[in-house]
Coordinates of C-alpha atoms in Angstrom, one line a residue:
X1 CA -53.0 15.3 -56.6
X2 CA -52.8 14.5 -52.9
X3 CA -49.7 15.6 -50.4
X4 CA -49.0 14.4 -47.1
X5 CA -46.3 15.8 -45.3
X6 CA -45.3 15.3 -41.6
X7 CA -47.0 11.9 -42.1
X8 CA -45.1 8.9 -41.1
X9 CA -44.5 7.6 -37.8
X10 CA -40.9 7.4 -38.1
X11 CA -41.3 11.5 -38.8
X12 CA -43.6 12.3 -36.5
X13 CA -41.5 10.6 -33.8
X14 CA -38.5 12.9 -35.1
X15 CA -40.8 16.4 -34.9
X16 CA -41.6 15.5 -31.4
X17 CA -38.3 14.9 -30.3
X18 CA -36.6 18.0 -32.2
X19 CA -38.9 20.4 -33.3
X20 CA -38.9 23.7 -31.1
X21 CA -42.0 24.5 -29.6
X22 CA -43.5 27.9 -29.5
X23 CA -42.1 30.2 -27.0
X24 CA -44.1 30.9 -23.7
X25 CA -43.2 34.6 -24.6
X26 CA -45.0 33.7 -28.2
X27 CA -47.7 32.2 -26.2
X28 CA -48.2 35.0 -23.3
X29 CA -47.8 37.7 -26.1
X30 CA -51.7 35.8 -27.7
X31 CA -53.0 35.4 -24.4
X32 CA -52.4 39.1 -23.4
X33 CA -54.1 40.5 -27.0
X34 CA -56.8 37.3 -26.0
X35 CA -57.6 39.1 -22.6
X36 CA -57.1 42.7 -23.6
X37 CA -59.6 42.8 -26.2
X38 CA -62.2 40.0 -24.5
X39 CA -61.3 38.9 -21.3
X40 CA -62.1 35.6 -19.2
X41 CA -63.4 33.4 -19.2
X42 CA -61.5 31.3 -21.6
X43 CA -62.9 28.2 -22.3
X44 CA -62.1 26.6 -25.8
X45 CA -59.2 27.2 -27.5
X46 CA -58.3 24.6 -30.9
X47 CA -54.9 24.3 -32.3
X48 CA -55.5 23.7 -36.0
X49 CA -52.4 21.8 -37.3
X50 CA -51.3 20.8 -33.7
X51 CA -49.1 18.2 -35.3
X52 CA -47.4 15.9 -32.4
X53 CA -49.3 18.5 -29.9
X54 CA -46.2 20.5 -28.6
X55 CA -47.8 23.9 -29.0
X56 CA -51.1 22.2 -28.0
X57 CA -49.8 21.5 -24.0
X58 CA -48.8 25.2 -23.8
X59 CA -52.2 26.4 -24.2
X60 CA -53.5 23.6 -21.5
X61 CA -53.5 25.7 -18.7
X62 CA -55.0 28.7 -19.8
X63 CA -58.1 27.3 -20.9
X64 CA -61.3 25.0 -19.9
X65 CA -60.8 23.1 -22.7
X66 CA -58.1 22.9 -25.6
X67 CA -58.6 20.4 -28.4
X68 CA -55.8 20.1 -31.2
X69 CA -56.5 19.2 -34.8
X70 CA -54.8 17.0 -37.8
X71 CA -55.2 14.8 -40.5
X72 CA -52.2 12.9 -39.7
X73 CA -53.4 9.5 -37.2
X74 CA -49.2 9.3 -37.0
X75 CA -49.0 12.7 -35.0
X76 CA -52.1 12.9 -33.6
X77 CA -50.8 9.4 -32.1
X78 CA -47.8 10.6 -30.8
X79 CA -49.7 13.9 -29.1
X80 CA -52.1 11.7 -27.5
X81 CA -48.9 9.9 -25.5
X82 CA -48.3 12.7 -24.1
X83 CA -51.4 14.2 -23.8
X84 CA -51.1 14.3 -19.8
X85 CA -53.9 17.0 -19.1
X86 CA -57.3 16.0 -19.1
X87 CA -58.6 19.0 -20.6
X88 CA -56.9 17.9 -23.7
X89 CA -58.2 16.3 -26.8
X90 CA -57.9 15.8 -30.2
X91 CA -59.6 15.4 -33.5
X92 CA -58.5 14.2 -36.6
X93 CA -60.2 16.4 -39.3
X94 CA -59.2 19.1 -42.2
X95 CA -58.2 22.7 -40.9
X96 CA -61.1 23.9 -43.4
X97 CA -63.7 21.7 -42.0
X98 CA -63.4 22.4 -38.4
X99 CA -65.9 20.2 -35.8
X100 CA -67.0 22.9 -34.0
X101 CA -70.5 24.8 -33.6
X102 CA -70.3 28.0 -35.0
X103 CA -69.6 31.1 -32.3
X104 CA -68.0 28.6 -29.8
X105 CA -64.7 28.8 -30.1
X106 CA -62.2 31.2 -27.9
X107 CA -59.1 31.2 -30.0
X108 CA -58.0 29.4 -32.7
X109 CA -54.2 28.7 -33.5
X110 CA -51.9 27.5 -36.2
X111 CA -48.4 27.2 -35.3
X112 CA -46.0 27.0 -38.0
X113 CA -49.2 25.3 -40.0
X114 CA -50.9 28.2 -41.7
X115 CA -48.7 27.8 -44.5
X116 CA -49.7 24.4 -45.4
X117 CA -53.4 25.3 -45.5
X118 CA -55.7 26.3 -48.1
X119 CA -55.8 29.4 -46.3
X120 CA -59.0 31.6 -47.7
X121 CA -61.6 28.4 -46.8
X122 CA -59.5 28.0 -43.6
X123 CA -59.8 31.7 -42.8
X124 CA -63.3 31.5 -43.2
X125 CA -63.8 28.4 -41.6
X126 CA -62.0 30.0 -38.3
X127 CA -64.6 33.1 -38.9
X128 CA -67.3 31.2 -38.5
X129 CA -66.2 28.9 -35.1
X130 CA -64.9 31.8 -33.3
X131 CA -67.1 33.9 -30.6
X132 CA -67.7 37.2 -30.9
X133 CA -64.7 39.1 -30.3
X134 CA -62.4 35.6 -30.4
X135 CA -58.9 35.5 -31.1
X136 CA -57.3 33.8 -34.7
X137 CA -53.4 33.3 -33.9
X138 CA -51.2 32.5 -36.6
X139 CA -47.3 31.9 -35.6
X140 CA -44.2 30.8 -37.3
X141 CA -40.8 30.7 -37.5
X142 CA -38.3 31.5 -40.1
X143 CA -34.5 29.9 -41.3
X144 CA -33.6 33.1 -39.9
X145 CA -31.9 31.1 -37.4
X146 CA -28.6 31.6 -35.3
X147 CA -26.1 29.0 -34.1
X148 CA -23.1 30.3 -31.7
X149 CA -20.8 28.3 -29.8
X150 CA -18.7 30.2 -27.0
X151 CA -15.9 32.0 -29.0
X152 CA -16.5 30.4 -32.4
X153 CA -17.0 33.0 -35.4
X154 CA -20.8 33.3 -35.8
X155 CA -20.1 34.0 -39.2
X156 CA -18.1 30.8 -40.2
X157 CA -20.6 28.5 -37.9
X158 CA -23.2 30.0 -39.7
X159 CA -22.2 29.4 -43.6
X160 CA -22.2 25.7 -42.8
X161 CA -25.9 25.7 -42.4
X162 CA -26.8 27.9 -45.1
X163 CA -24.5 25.7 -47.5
X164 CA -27.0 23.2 -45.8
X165 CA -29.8 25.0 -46.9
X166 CA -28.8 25.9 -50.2
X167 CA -28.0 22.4 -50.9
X168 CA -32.1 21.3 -50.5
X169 CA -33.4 24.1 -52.5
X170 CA -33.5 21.5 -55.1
X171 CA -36.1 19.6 -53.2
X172 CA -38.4 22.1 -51.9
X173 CA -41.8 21.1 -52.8
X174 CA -43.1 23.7 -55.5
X175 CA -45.9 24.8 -53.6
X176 CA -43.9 26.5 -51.2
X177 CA -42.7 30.4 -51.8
X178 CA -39.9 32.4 -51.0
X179 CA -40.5 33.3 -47.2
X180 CA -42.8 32.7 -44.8
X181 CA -42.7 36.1 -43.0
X182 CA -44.1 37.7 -46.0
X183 CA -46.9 35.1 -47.2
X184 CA -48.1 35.7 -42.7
X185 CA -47.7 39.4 -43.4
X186 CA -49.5 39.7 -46.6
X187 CA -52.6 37.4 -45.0
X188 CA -52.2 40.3 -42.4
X189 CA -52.8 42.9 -44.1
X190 CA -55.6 41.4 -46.2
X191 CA -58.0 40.2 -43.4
X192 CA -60.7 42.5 -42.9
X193 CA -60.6 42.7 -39.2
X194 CA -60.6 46.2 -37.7
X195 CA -58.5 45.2 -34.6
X196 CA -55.5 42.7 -35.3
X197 CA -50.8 43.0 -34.2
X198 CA -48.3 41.9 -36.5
X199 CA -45.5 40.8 -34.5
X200 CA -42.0 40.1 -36.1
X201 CA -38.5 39.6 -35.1
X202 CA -39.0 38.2 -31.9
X203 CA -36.4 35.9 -31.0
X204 CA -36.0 32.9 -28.7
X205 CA -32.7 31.4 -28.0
X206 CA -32.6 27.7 -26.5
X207 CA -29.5 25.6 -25.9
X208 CA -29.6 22.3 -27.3
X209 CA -27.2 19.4 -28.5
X210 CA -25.7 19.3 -31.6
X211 CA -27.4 16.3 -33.1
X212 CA -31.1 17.9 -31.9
X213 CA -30.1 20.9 -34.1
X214 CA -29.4 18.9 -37.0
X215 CA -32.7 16.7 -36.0
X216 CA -34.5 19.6 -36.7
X217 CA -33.2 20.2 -40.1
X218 CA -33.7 16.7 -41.1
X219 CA -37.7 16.8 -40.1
X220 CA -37.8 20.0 -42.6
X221 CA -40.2 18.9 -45.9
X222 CA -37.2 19.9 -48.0
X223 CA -34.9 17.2 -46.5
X224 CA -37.7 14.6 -46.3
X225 CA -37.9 14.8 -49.5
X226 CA -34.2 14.3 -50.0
X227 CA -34.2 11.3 -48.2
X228 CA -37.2 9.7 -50.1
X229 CA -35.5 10.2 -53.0
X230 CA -31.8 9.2 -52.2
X231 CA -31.2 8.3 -48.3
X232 CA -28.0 8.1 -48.7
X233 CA -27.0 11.5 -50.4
X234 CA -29.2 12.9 -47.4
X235 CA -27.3 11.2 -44.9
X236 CA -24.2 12.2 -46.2
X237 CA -25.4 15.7 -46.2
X238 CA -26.7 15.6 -42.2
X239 CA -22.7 13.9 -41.9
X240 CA -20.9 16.3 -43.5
X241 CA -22.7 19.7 -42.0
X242 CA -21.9 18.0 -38.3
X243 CA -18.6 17.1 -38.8
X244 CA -17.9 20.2 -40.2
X245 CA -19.6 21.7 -37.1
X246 CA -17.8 20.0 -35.0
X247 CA -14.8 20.8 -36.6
X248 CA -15.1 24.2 -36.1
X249 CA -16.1 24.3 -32.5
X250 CA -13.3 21.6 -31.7
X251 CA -15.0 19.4 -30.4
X252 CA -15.3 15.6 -30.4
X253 CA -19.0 15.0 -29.7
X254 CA -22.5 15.6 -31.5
X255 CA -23.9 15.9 -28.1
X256 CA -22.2 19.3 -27.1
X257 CA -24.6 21.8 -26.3
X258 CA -24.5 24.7 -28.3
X259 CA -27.3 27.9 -28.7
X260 CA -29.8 28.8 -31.0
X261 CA -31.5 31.2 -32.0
X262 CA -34.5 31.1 -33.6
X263 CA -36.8 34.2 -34.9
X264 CA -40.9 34.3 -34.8
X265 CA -43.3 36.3 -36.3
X266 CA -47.2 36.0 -35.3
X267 CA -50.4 37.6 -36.3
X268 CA -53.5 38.4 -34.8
X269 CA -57.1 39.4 -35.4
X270 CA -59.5 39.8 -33.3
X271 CA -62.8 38.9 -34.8
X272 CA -66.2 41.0 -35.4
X273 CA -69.0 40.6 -36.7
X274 CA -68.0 40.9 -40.6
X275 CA -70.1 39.0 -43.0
X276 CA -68.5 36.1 -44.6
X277 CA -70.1 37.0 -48.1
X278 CA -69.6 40.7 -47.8
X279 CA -67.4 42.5 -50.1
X280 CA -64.8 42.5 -47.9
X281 CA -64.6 38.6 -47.8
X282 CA -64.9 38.2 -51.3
X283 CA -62.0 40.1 -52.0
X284 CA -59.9 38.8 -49.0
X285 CA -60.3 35.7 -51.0
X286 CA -59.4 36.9 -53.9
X287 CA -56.2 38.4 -52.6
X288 CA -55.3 35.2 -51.0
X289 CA -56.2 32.9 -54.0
X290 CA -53.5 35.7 -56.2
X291 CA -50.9 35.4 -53.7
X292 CA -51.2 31.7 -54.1
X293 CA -51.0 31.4 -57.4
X294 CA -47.7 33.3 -57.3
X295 CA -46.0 30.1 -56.1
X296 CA -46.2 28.6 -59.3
X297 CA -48.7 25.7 -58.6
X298 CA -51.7 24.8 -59.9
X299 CA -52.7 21.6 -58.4
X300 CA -54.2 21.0 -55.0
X301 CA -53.5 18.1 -52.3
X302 CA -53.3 17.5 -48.6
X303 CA -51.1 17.4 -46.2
X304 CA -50.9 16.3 -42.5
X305 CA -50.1 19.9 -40.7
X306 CA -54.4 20.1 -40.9
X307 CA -54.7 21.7 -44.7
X308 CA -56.5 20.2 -47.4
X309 CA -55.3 21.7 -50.0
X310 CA -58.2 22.1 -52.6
X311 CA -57.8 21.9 -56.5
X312 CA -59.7 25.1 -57.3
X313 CA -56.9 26.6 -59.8
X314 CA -54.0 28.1 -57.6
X315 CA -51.0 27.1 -55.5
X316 CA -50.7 26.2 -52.1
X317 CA -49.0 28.4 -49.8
X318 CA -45.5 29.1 -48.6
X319 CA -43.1 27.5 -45.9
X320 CA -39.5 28.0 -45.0
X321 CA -37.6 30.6 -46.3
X322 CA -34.5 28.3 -47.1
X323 CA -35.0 25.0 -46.4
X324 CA -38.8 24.6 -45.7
X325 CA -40.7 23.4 -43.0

């Protein structure tokens, strides 16, 4: 059983214009571990799951050569419009069947993709395109978000979007688990390289309009699937959380800028020479394959954030912790 997500052109247009990019703290905080642990020159880096691209531009100017991967044409469509560097490219292909010579690769990256991937042949798959002593980056976000408006009560702004939330459980796809902070932190720990951060509760705050907030919600898998099913109950629902926004911050237009906060976590390993087949490997695999099983989900499928998700017996992996990605 096959599943695209992220897919359509109508969606991928929405994720370009609302999704929030990775931080350039996020992306400084890779870079640093990059250079500390391997230093210049940094020539190829690949941004597995780049979607429409936006975390693909940030890593542009770092490196000789960045090339971001999908198996959506839609997004990898809309990235190429405004693909503006020339030292960009990208490649339609699977996250676990990467186009790249082995030992060539500088860093790889999946922002806010991981999840999505069939994540012990993907591991693998970075192991073998990454140099010596490369860098595998894996950031996210979580619904751990914040929304404040001058003197409005946090607390009452707040319970509108996780009545939002808690109305799409329903539709989250069954492949995804609880939260997203603990599926990264569990593929953390179970990676057997020697030298690797966890970083968590970092936070960016960005101002942004009303109706780009709720934009963002409505790209979520959760709400997509919502809207496939019945468009109007799914409109309704965007309706009724802005008005009631609105309400509350007394004000008269969707377009009134208000801040939020969103929180990241990000792993990274730095790679040595660790034998794919070892024991170490083997049981890496078997960690990951339990911990996806634990979702519930037995079939495989694929899905446009660069995962093909494989039918070997156990579930895919985890997204949002609320609403999903």
């Amino acid at each position: 059983m096959a599943y695209r997500f992220f897919n359509g052109q109508a969606h991928a247009a929405s994720y370009w214009k609302h999704r929030v990019p990775p931080s350039d703290e996020l992306v400084q905080l890779v870079l640093q571990f990059l250079e500390k642990h391997k230093g210049h020159p940094f020539e190829l880096a690949v941004d597995v799951g780049c979607g429409s691209g936006q975390g693909t531009l940030l890593l542009a100017k770092h490196f000789d050569s960045v090339v971001g991967t999908d198996v959506s044409p839609a997004q990898l469509e809309l990235a190429l419009q405004h693909a503006k560097e020339k030292n960009i490219t990208y490649r339609e292909c699977l996250a676990e069947e990467l186009p790249f010579a082995d030992s060539s690769v500088d860093l790889v990256t999946a922002m806010t993709a991981f999840h999505w991937f069939d994540r012990p042949h993907f591991l693998q798959e970075a192991h073998r395109v990454l140099k010596p002593r490369g860098c595998l980056a894996l950031l996210s976000y979580t619904m751990d978000m914040e929304i404040s408006y001058q003197d409005c009560c946090l607390h009452t702004l707040n319970q509108v979007c996780k009545e939002f939330y808690e109305a799409l459980k329903p539709y989250r796809n069954p492949c995804l688990g609880a939260r997203t902070d603990v599926l990264y932190r569990a593929a953390y720990e179970s990676i057997p390289y020697p030298v690797k951060e966890w970083q968590e509760n970092i936070w960016v705050r960005r101002s942004m309009p009303l109706c780009s907030f709720i934009g963002m919600l409505e790209t979520f898998s959760t709400y997509q699937a919502l809207l496939r099913e019945d468009p109007q109950r799914a409109a309704n629902l965007s309706q009724d959380m802005c008005e009631r926004l609105m309400s509350i911050m007394k004000v008269t237009s969707a377009e009134t800028e208000l801040m939020v906060g969103i929180r990241l976590h990000c792993l990274q390993n730095l790679k040595f020479c660790v034998f794919l087949k070892s024991p170490a490997w083997r049981g890496l695999r078997s960690r990951l394959c339990l911990q996806q099983s634990t979702a519930g989900v037995a079939d495989g499928g694929l899905n446009s954030r660069g995962g093909c998700l494989v039918d070997y017996g156990v579930a895919r992996s985890a997204s949002f912790e609320t609403a999903g990605i």
